[in-house]
CSV table of C-alpha atoms and ligand atoms in Angstrom, one decimal:
chain,number,residue,atom,x,y,z
A,1,MET,CA,44.7,21.3,52.5
A,2,ASN,CA,44.1,24.1,49.9
A,3,ARG,CA,42.4,23.1,46.7
A,4,PRO,CA,44.4,24.0,43.5
A,5,ALA,CA,43.3,27.1,41.7
A,6,GLN,CA,42.1,25.3,38.6
A,7,PRO,CA,39.9,22.2,38.4
A,8,ASP,CA,41.2,18.9,36.9
A,9,PHE,CA,38.6,19.0,34.2
A,10,ALA,CA,36.4,21.6,32.6
A,11,VAL,CA,33.5,20.0,30.8
A,12,LEU,CA,32.0,22.3,28.2
A,13,GLY,CA,28.3,21.6,27.5
A,14,GLY,CA,26.0,20.1,30.0
A,15,GLY,CA,23.6,18.2,27.7
A,16,LEU,CA,23.4,14.5,27.8
A,17,CYS,CA,27.1,13.6,27.3
A,18,GLY,CA,28.6,16.4,29.3
A,19,ARG,CA,26.5,15.6,32.3
A,20,LEU,CA,27.4,11.9,32.3
A,21,VAL,CA,31.1,12.5,31.7
A,22,ALA,CA,31.3,15.1,34.5
A,23,TRP,CA,29.4,13.0,36.9
A,24,ARG,CA,31.6,10.0,36.3
A,25,LEU,CA,34.8,11.9,36.6
A,26,ALA,CA,33.6,13.4,39.9
A,27,GLY,CA,32.7,9.9,41.0
A,28,GLN,CA,36.4,9.0,40.6
A,29,GLY,CA,37.4,11.8,43.0
A,30,HIS,CA,38.4,14.4,40.4
A,31,ARG,CA,37.6,18.1,40.7
A,32,VAL,CA,35.3,19.0,37.8
A,33,ALA,CA,33.7,22.2,36.6
A,34,LEU,CA,30.8,22.0,34.1
A,35,TYR,CA,29.7,24.9,31.8
A,36,GLU,CA,26.3,24.9,30.2
A,37,ARG,CA,24.8,27.8,28.2
A,38,GLY,CA,21.3,26.7,29.1
A,39,ASP,CA,19.5,25.8,32.4
A,40,ALA,CA,19.9,22.9,34.8
A,41,ALA,CA,16.9,21.2,33.3
A,42,GLY,CA,18.7,20.9,30.0
A,43,SER,CA,16.2,22.7,27.9
A,44,GLN,CA,18.8,23.9,25.3
A,45,ALA,CA,20.1,20.4,24.6
A,46,ALA,CA,19.1,18.0,21.8
A,47,ALA,CA,18.7,15.6,24.7
A,48,TRP,CA,15.7,17.6,25.9
A,49,VAL,CA,13.7,16.9,22.8
A,50,ALA,CA,14.7,13.3,22.2
A,51,ALA,CA,12.4,10.3,22.6
A,52,ALA,CA,15.3,8.4,24.4
A,53,MET,CA,14.6,5.0,22.9
A,54,LEU,CA,17.3,2.5,23.4
A,55,ALA,CA,16.7,0.5,20.3
A,56,PRO,CA,19.9,-0.8,18.7
A,57,LEU,CA,18.1,-3.5,16.7
A,58,ALA,CA,15.4,-1.2,15.3
A,59,GLU,CA,18.1,1.4,14.6
A,60,ALA,CA,20.1,-1.2,12.6
A,61,ALA,CA,17.8,-0.4,9.8
A,62,SER,CA,19.8,2.7,9.2
A,63,ALA,CA,22.9,2.5,11.5
A,64,GLU,CA,26.1,0.6,11.0
A,65,LEU,CA,27.5,-2.2,13.2
A,66,LEU,CA,29.7,0.0,15.4
A,67,ILE,CA,26.6,2.0,16.5
A,68,THR,CA,24.5,-1.1,17.1
A,69,ARG,CA,27.2,-2.8,19.1
A,70,LEU,CA,27.7,0.4,21.2
A,71,GLY,CA,23.9,0.4,21.7
A,72,ALA,CA,23.8,-3.2,22.8
A,73,SER,CA,26.5,-2.7,25.4
A,74,SER,CA,25.0,0.6,26.6
A,75,LEU,CA,21.6,-1.0,27.0
A,76,ASP,CA,23.2,-3.4,29.6
A,77,SER,CA,25.0,-0.5,31.3
A,78,TRP,CA,22.0,1.9,31.8
A,79,PRO,CA,20.5,0.1,34.8
A,80,GLN,CA,23.8,0.4,36.7
A,81,VAL,CA,24.1,4.2,35.8
A,82,LEU,CA,20.5,4.8,36.9
A,83,ALA,CA,21.0,2.8,40.1
A,84,GLU,CA,23.7,5.3,41.2
A,85,LEU,CA,21.8,8.4,40.4
A,86,PRO,CA,20.1,10.2,43.4
A,87,GLU,CA,16.7,10.5,41.7
A,88,PRO,CA,14.5,7.8,40.1
A,89,VAL,CA,14.3,7.6,36.3
A,90,PHE,CA,11.7,5.8,34.2
A,91,PHE,CA,13.5,3.0,32.4
A,92,GLN,CA,11.9,0.2,30.6
A,93,ARG,CA,13.2,-2.9,28.8
A,94,ASN,CA,10.0,-4.2,27.4
A,95,GLY,CA,11.0,-4.3,23.7
A,96,THR,CA,10.0,-2.5,20.6
A,97,LEU,CA,7.1,-3.4,18.4
A,98,VAL,CA,7.4,-2.8,14.7
A,99,VAL,CA,4.2,-2.7,12.5
A,100,TRP,CA,3.1,-1.5,9.1
A,101,HIS,CA,-0.1,-0.9,7.3
A,102,HIS,CA,-1.0,-3.4,4.6
A,103,ALA,CA,-0.5,-0.7,1.8
A,104,ASP,CA,3.1,-0.3,3.0
A,105,ARG,CA,4.0,-4.0,3.2
A,106,THR,CA,6.9,-3.6,0.7
A,107,GLU,CA,8.7,-1.7,3.5
A,108,ALA,CA,8.9,-4.8,5.7
A,109,PRO,CA,11.4,-6.9,3.8
A,110,LEU,CA,13.6,-3.9,3.3
A,111,PHE,CA,13.6,-3.1,7.0
A,112,GLU,CA,14.3,-6.7,7.9
A,113,ARG,CA,17.2,-7.1,5.4
A,114,ARG,CA,18.9,-3.9,6.7
A,115,VAL,CA,18.5,-4.9,10.3
A,116,ARG,CA,19.9,-8.4,9.7
A,117,SER,CA,22.9,-7.0,7.9
A,118,ASN,CA,23.8,-4.2,10.4
A,119,ALA,CA,23.0,-5.8,13.8
A,120,PRO,CA,25.4,-7.9,15.9
A,121,ALA,CA,24.5,-11.6,15.8
A,122,GLU,CA,24.0,-11.7,19.6
A,123,LEU,CA,21.2,-9.1,19.3
A,124,LEU,CA,19.5,-10.9,16.5
A,125,ASP,CA,19.5,-14.3,18.3
A,126,GLY,CA,16.0,-14.5,19.8
A,127,GLY,CA,15.8,-10.7,19.5
A,128,PHE,CA,13.8,-10.4,16.3
A,129,VAL,CA,10.4,-12.2,16.6
A,130,THR,CA,7.9,-12.4,13.8
A,131,LEU,CA,4.3,-11.9,14.9
A,132,SER,CA,1.0,-12.7,13.3
A,133,GLY,CA,-1.8,-10.2,13.5
A,134,ASP,CA,-3.2,-12.1,16.6
A,135,GLN,CA,0.2,-12.1,18.2
A,136,VAL,CA,0.5,-8.3,17.6
A,137,GLY,CA,-2.8,-8.0,19.5
A,138,ALA,CA,-1.6,-10.3,22.3
A,139,ALA,CA,1.7,-8.4,22.7
A,140,GLU,CA,0.0,-5.0,22.6
A,141,PRO,CA,-3.8,-5.3,23.3
A,142,ALA,CA,-4.4,-1.7,22.3
A,143,LEU,CA,-3.5,-2.6,18.7
A,144,ALA,CA,-5.6,-5.8,18.5
A,145,GLY,CA,-7.1,-6.3,15.1
A,146,ARG,CA,-5.3,-3.3,13.6
A,147,PHE,CA,-2.2,-5.0,11.9
A,148,ASN,CA,-1.8,-8.2,10.0
A,149,GLN,CA,1.8,-8.7,11.0
A,150,GLY,CA,4.6,-7.2,13.0
A,151,TRP,CA,7.9,-7.8,14.8
A,152,LEU,CA,8.7,-7.8,18.4
A,153,LEU,CA,12.3,-6.8,19.3
A,154,PRO,CA,11.9,-8.0,22.9
A,155,ARG,CA,15.2,-6.8,24.4
A,156,GLU,CA,15.1,-3.1,23.5
A,157,GLY,CA,14.4,-0.3,26.0
A,158,GLN,CA,13.7,3.3,26.5
A,159,LEU,CA,13.9,5.8,29.3
A,160,ASP,CA,12.6,9.3,30.2
A,161,ASN,CA,15.0,11.8,28.8
A,162,ARG,CA,14.1,14.7,31.0
A,163,GLN,CA,14.2,12.6,34.2
A,164,VAL,CA,17.7,11.5,33.2
A,165,LEU,CA,18.8,15.1,32.7
A,166,ALA,CA,17.3,16.1,36.1
A,167,ALA,CA,18.8,13.1,37.9
A,168,LEU,CA,22.2,13.8,36.4
A,169,ALA,CA,22.0,17.4,37.5
A,170,ALA,CA,21.2,16.2,41.0
A,171,GLY,CA,24.1,13.7,40.8
A,172,LEU,CA,26.5,16.5,39.8
A,173,ALA,CA,25.4,18.5,42.9
A,174,GLN,CA,25.8,15.4,45.1
A,175,ARG,CA,29.3,14.8,43.8
A,176,GLY,CA,30.4,18.4,44.2
A,177,VAL,CA,30.8,19.3,40.6
A,178,GLU,CA,31.1,23.1,40.1
A,179,THR,CA,28.1,23.7,37.8
A,180,HIS,CA,27.9,26.9,35.8
A,181,TRP,CA,24.4,26.9,34.3
A,182,ASN,CA,23.4,29.7,31.9
A,183,THR,CA,27.0,30.2,31.1
A,184,PRO,CA,27.9,30.0,27.4
A,185,VAL,CA,31.5,29.2,26.7
A,186,ASP,CA,33.5,31.4,24.3
A,187,ASP,CA,36.3,29.6,22.4
A,188,ARG,CA,38.5,32.6,22.7
A,189,ALA,CA,38.3,32.6,26.5
A,190,LEU,CA,38.0,29.0,27.7
A,191,PRO,CA,37.7,28.3,31.4
A,192,ALA,CA,40.9,27.3,33.1
A,193,ALA,CA,41.4,23.6,33.8
A,194,ARG,CA,44.1,21.0,33.5
A,195,VAL,CA,42.1,19.1,30.9
A,196,THR,CA,39.1,20.3,28.8
A,197,ILE,CA,36.4,18.0,27.6
A,198,ASP,CA,34.2,19.5,24.9
A,199,CYS,CA,30.7,18.0,24.9
A,200,ARG,CA,28.8,20.9,23.3
A,201,GLY,CA,27.0,19.0,20.6
A,202,LEU,CA,26.2,21.3,17.8
A,203,GLY,CA,27.6,24.2,19.8
A,204,ALA,CA,31.1,22.9,19.1
A,205,LYS,CA,30.8,23.8,15.4
A,206,PRO,CA,33.2,26.8,15.6
A,207,VAL,CA,36.0,24.2,16.4
A,208,LEU,CA,34.5,21.3,14.4
A,209,PRO,CA,33.5,22.8,11.1
A,210,THR,CA,32.5,19.4,9.6
A,211,LEU,CA,29.8,19.0,12.3
A,212,ARG,CA,26.3,19.6,11.0
A,213,GLY,CA,22.8,19.5,12.5
A,214,ILE,CA,20.0,17.2,11.3
A,215,ARG,CA,16.7,18.6,12.3
A,216,GLY,CA,14.2,16.5,14.2
A,217,GLU,CA,10.7,17.3,15.2
A,218,VAL,CA,8.5,15.6,17.8
A,219,ALA,CA,5.2,16.0,19.4
A,220,ARG,CA,4.5,15.2,23.1
A,221,VAL,CA,0.9,14.3,23.7
A,222,HIS,CA,-1.2,13.2,26.7
A,223,ALA,CA,-3.4,10.3,25.7
A,224,PRO,CA,-5.1,8.6,28.6
A,225,GLY,CA,-6.8,5.2,27.8
A,226,ILE,CA,-4.6,4.0,24.9
A,227,THR,CA,-2.1,2.2,27.2
A,228,LEU,CA,0.6,1.2,24.8
A,229,THR,CA,3.2,-0.7,26.9
A,230,ARG,CA,6.3,-0.2,24.7
A,231,PRO,CA,7.6,2.0,21.8
A,232,VAL,CA,5.9,1.2,18.6
A,233,ARG,CA,7.5,1.9,15.2
A,234,LEU,CA,5.4,2.3,12.1
A,235,LEU,CA,7.2,1.5,8.8
A,236,HIS,CA,6.2,3.9,6.1
A,237,PRO,CA,7.9,4.9,2.8
A,238,ARG,CA,7.8,8.7,3.6
A,239,TYR,CA,6.9,9.1,7.2
A,240,PRO,CA,8.4,6.4,9.3
A,241,LEU,CA,7.2,7.1,12.8
A,242,TYR,CA,7.7,6.0,16.4
A,243,ILE,CA,5.4,6.4,19.4
A,244,ALA,CA,7.2,6.1,22.7
A,245,PRO,CA,4.9,5.8,25.7
A,246,LYS,CA,6.4,7.3,28.9
A,247,GLN,CA,4.8,7.5,32.4
A,248,ASP,CA,1.4,9.0,33.1
A,249,ASP,CA,-0.1,8.5,29.6
A,250,LEU,CA,2.6,10.7,28.0
A,251,TYR,CA,3.6,9.8,24.5
A,252,VAL,CA,6.5,11.1,22.5
A,253,ILE,CA,5.7,10.9,18.7
A,254,GLY,CA,8.6,11.4,16.3
A,255,ALA,CA,10.6,12.2,14.5
A,256,THR,CA,11.3,13.9,11.3
A,257,GLU,CA,14.8,13.9,9.9
A,258,VAL,CA,15.6,17.0,7.8
A,259,GLU,CA,19.1,18.1,6.7
A,260,GLY,CA,19.9,21.6,8.0
A,261,GLU,CA,20.4,23.5,11.2
A,262,ASP,CA,17.0,24.9,11.4
A,263,MET,CA,15.9,25.4,15.0
A,264,SER,CA,12.6,27.2,14.1
A,265,PRO,CA,9.4,25.8,15.4
A,266,VAL,CA,7.7,22.6,14.0
A,267,SER,CA,6.2,23.1,10.6
A,268,VAL,CA,2.5,22.5,9.9
A,269,ARG,CA,3.5,19.7,7.4
A,270,SER,CA,5.6,17.9,10.0
A,271,ALA,CA,2.9,18.2,12.7
A,272,LEU,CA,0.3,16.9,10.3
A,273,GLU,CA,2.4,14.0,9.2
A,274,LEU,CA,3.5,12.9,12.8
A,275,LEU,CA,0.0,13.3,14.2
A,276,SER,CA,-1.8,11.6,11.3
A,277,ALA,CA,0.6,8.7,11.4
A,278,ALA,CA,0.0,8.3,15.1
A,279,PHE,CA,-3.8,8.5,14.5
A,280,SER,CA,-3.4,5.8,11.9
A,281,VAL,CA,-1.7,3.5,14.5
A,282,HIS,CA,-4.5,4.1,17.0
A,283,PRO,CA,-7.6,6.3,16.5
A,284,GLY,CA,-7.5,7.1,20.3
A,285,PHE,CA,-4.7,9.6,19.4
A,286,GLY,CA,-7.5,11.7,17.8
A,287,GLU,CA,-8.5,12.7,21.3
A,288,ALA,CA,-5.0,13.1,22.7
A,289,ARG,CA,-4.0,16.6,23.9
A,290,ILE,CA,-0.9,18.2,22.3
A,291,LEU,CA,1.4,19.3,25.1
A,292,GLU,CA,4.4,20.3,23.1
A,293,LEU,CA,5.7,20.4,19.5
A,294,ASN,CA,9.5,20.6,19.6
A,295,SER,CA,12.3,20.8,17.2
A,296,GLN,CA,16.1,20.4,17.7
A,297,CYS,CA,19.1,19.4,15.7
A,298,ARG,CA,21.1,16.2,16.1
A,299,PRO,CA,24.9,16.8,16.2
A,300,THR,CA,26.2,14.8,13.3
A,301,LEU,CA,29.7,14.2,11.8
A,302,PRO,CA,30.1,13.4,8.1
A,303,ASP,CA,30.2,9.7,8.6
A,304,HIS,CA,27.3,9.7,11.1
A,305,ARG,CA,29.5,8.1,13.7
A,306,PRO,CA,30.3,9.3,17.2
A,307,ALA,CA,33.9,10.4,17.8
A,308,LEU,CA,36.4,11.1,20.5
A,309,LEU,CA,38.7,13.7,19.0
A,310,TRP,CA,42.0,14.5,20.7
A,311,ASP,CA,43.7,17.8,19.8
A,312,GLY,CA,47.2,16.5,20.6
A,313,ALA,CA,47.3,18.7,23.8
A,314,ARG,CA,44.9,19.0,26.7
A,315,THR,CA,41.5,18.9,25.0
A,316,LEU,CA,39.2,16.0,24.1
A,317,ARG,CA,36.0,16.5,22.1
A,318,VAL,CA,33.1,14.1,22.3
A,319,ASN,CA,30.7,14.6,19.6
A,320,GLY,CA,28.7,13.2,16.6
A,321,LEU,CA,26.1,11.3,18.7
A,322,TYR,CA,23.6,12.1,16.0
A,323,ARG,CA,20.3,10.2,16.6
A,324,HIS,CA,21.8,7.7,19.0
A,325,GLY,CA,22.9,9.7,22.0
A,326,TYR,CA,20.8,7.9,24.6
A,327,MET,CA,21.3,4.6,23.0
A,328,ILE,CA,25.2,4.7,23.1
A,329,VAL,CA,26.2,7.3,25.7
A,330,PRO,CA,27.1,5.0,28.6
A,331,GLU,CA,29.8,3.3,26.4
A,332,VAL,CA,31.0,6.5,24.7
A,333,ALA,CA,31.2,8.4,28.0
A,334,ASP,CA,33.2,5.5,29.6
A,335,GLU,CA,35.8,5.7,26.8
A,336,ALA,CA,36.0,9.4,27.1
A,337,VAL,CA,36.4,9.3,30.9
A,338,ARG,CA,39.2,6.7,30.7
A,339,PHE,CA,41.0,8.7,28.1
A,340,ALA,CA,40.6,12.0,29.9
A,341,ALA,CA,42.0,10.5,33.1
A,342,ALA,CA,45.0,9.2,31.2
A,343,LEU,CA,45.5,12.7,29.7
A,344,LEU,CA,45.4,14.2,33.2
A,345,GLU,CA,48.0,11.8,34.5
A,346,GLY,CA,50.2,12.7,31.5
A,347,ARG,CA,50.1,9.2,30.1
A,348,ILE,CA,49.2,10.4,26.6
A,349,GLY,CA,51.6,13.1,25.3
A,350,ASP,CA,52.2,12.4,21.6
A,351,ALA,CA,50.8,10.7,18.5
A,352,ASP,CA,52.6,7.4,19.3
A,353,ALA,CA,51.1,7.2,22.8
A,354,PHE,CA,47.7,8.1,21.3
A,355,ALA,CA,48.0,5.3,18.6
A,356,ASP,CA,48.9,2.8,21.4
A,357,TRP,CA,45.9,3.9,23.4
A,358,ARG,CA,43.6,3.7,20.5
A,359,GLN,CA,44.8,0.2,19.6
A,360,ALA,CA,44.2,-1.0,23.1
A,361,ALA,CA,40.9,0.7,23.6
A,362,ARG,CA,37.6,-1.3,23.7
A,363,TRP,CA,36.0,1.0,21.2
A,364,SER,CA,39.1,1.9,19.2
A,365,GLU,CA,37.0,3.1,16.2
A,366,LEU,CA,35.8,6.1,18.2
A,367,PHE,CA,39.3,7.7,18.6
A,368,GLN,CA,40.6,10.3,16.2
A,369,LEU,CA,43.4,12.8,16.2
A,370,ASP,CA,41.8,16.2,15.5
A,371,CYS,CA,42.3,16.7,11.8
A,372,ALA,CA,44.3,19.8,12.2
A,373,ARG,CA,47.0,17.8,14.0
A,374,GLU,CA,46.8,14.5,12.2
A,375,PRO,CA,50.4,13.7,11.2
A,376,ALA,CA,51.0,13.7,7.4
B,1,FAD,C1,14.0,14.8,17.7
B,1,FAD,C2,15.1,14.0,18.3
B,1,FAD,C3,14.9,12.7,18.7
B,1,FAD,C4,15.9,11.9,19.3
B,1,FAD,N1,15.6,10.6,19.7
B,1,FAD,C5,16.5,9.9,20.2
B,1,FAD,C6,16.3,8.5,20.7
B,1,FAD,O1,15.1,8.1,20.7
B,1,FAD,N2,17.3,7.8,21.1
B,1,FAD,C7,18.6,8.2,21.2
B,1,FAD,O2,19.5,7.5,21.6
B,1,FAD,N3,18.9,9.5,20.8
B,1,FAD,C8,17.9,10.3,20.3
B,1,FAD,N4,18.2,11.6,19.9
B,1,FAD,C9,19.6,12.0,19.8
B,1,FAD,C10,20.1,12.6,21.2
B,1,FAD,O3,19.2,13.6,21.7
B,1,FAD,C11,21.5,13.2,20.9
B,1,FAD,O4,22.3,12.2,20.3
B,1,FAD,C12,22.2,13.7,22.2
B,1,FAD,O5,21.4,14.6,22.8
B,1,FAD,C13,23.5,14.2,21.9
B,1,FAD,O6,24.1,14.5,23.2
B,1,FAD,P1,25.2,15.7,23.3
B,1,FAD,O7,25.4,15.8,24.8
B,1,FAD,O8,26.3,15.4,22.4
B,1,FAD,O9,24.4,17.0,22.8
B,1,FAD,P2,23.3,17.8,23.5
B,1,FAD,O10,22.4,16.9,24.2
B,1,FAD,O11,22.7,18.7,22.4
B,1,FAD,O12,24.0,18.7,24.5
B,1,FAD,C14,25.0,19.7,24.2
B,1,FAD,C15,24.9,20.8,25.2
B,1,FAD,O13,25.9,21.8,25.0
B,1,FAD,C16,25.4,23.0,25.3
B,1,FAD,N5,26.2,24.0,24.6
B,1,FAD,C17,26.3,24.2,23.3
B,1,FAD,N6,27.1,25.3,23.0
B,1,FAD,C18,27.6,25.7,24.2
B,1,FAD,C19,28.5,26.8,24.6
B,1,FAD,N7,29.1,27.5,23.7
B,1,FAD,N8,28.7,26.9,25.9
B,1,FAD,C20,28.1,26.1,26.8
B,1,FAD,N9,27.2,25.2,26.5
B,1,FAD,C21,27.0,24.9,25.2
B,1,FAD,C22,24.0,23.0,24.8
B,1,FAD,O14,23.2,24.0,25.4
B,1,FAD,C23,23.6,21.6,25.2
B,1,FAD,O15,23.0,21.5,26.5
B,1,FAD,C24,17.2,12.4,19.4
B,1,FAD,C25,17.5,13.7,19.0
B,1,FAD,C26,16.4,14.5,18.4
B,1,FAD,C27,16.7,15.9,18.0
C-alpha cells in the first residue's frame, strides 16, 4: 500500500517535549515527522543543560499545586517510559536532601511553610522527614558533621538528561519517525502534515509573543571521592543551590534564575556563586574539575504554568515547561498525545468540542484556546 504524501503529525522542535510526543505518537502507529534545528544529541535544547531533578516536593517551595501534582504523577510514570526506550537511562528515586548553613537558618521555616502549602497531601505524607545533624550524616555520609539539621524528601528522583535525549532519539529511529535534525522550521513555510504539534520551547516565540526566557546557568564538574548519593539542595537567601550527582562522579551544580533571554556564556559572578556554594557544602568540590559551564533559557509563560494551546484548527502548541520540564513531561506529553490524536480523527472541530474535551481531561487546567481565537 502507498503511504500518503504527508505524515499524520509534524512535530516542531525535538528537545525534551517534542521527542517524547513524537515517540509516543509513533508508538500508536501514526506516521510522524520531527523537525529540530539542532543536532540529534539535543545540544540546542534547554533540556541539554538541565539538571533533570524530579523533585515535586522541593519545587513546591516555589511552584503551585498544579505543577507539583503533575510532578508527582510523572515521577511514577518515568520508569515505564524508560523501560520502553531502547537505551539505558540513569534514573534514581533515592530522595532529595535539603540542608542549610547555621547562618541561613531563617530560610528553613520559610521553605517548609511554602512546601506544605503548595504540595499535594499525598506527597507530604511520609515524604518530608526532619533530620537531626546525626541523621543528615547517616543519610549522606559525605556530609557527616557539616549540618545541624536537614530534611529528607525520600520519594523524589532524578535522571540523566543527556541519556534521556539520546535514548529518545534512538527510540524515534526504532519507531520509524522521520527525523529532520539540523532543520530549523520557518513559520512562513511549515512542513506539510495533517496535524502540527509545536514543541519548540522558546523557539515558538514568533507565534507565542507572551513566552519569555528565564536564564539558568549550571556547572558540570567531575568530583571523584565525594560520593553524594542523591541531589542535595542548599537553602540560601541569595544563592539557593542544588548539587545533582549523576553517574561516574559527575555533578551538575545549579542553577541561577535570571529574567531575560540571554544565552551568552556563564558570567564570572554566577560561576563564583555556584562553585563557592558547592564548596561550602563539601570542601572536596575544591578539587573537582570543571567540565562545562552552561547557560540556557527556560521557556516560560506569564503564569509560569505549562500549557496546551489549540489554535482552533490543526495546530497544538505545547509550551511553558519553565523549570519543570523533566519533572512534568510524562503527564504533559500524554495529554498532548491524546488531544492530537483526537484532532487527527476530526473529533475536535470547534470551541464547543474543545470545551467538552477540556472539561473531561485529566489535566484540564493545561488546555487553552490560543488567545487570538478565544471567543469573545
Ligand atoms: C539551567 C536549567 C536547569 C534545569 N533544571 C531542571 C530540573 O532539574 N528539572 C526539570 O524538570 N527541569 C529542569 N529544567 C527545565 C527543562 O530543561 C525545560 O523545562 C525543558 O527542557 C523544556 O522542554 P521543551 O521541549 O519545551 O524545550 P526545549 O528542551 O528547549 O526544546 C525545544 C527544542 O526546539 C528546538 N527549536 C526551537 N526553535 C526551533 C525552530 N524554529 N525549528 C526547529 N527546532 C526549533 C530547539 O532547538 C530545542 O531542541 C532546567 C532548565 C534549565 C535551563
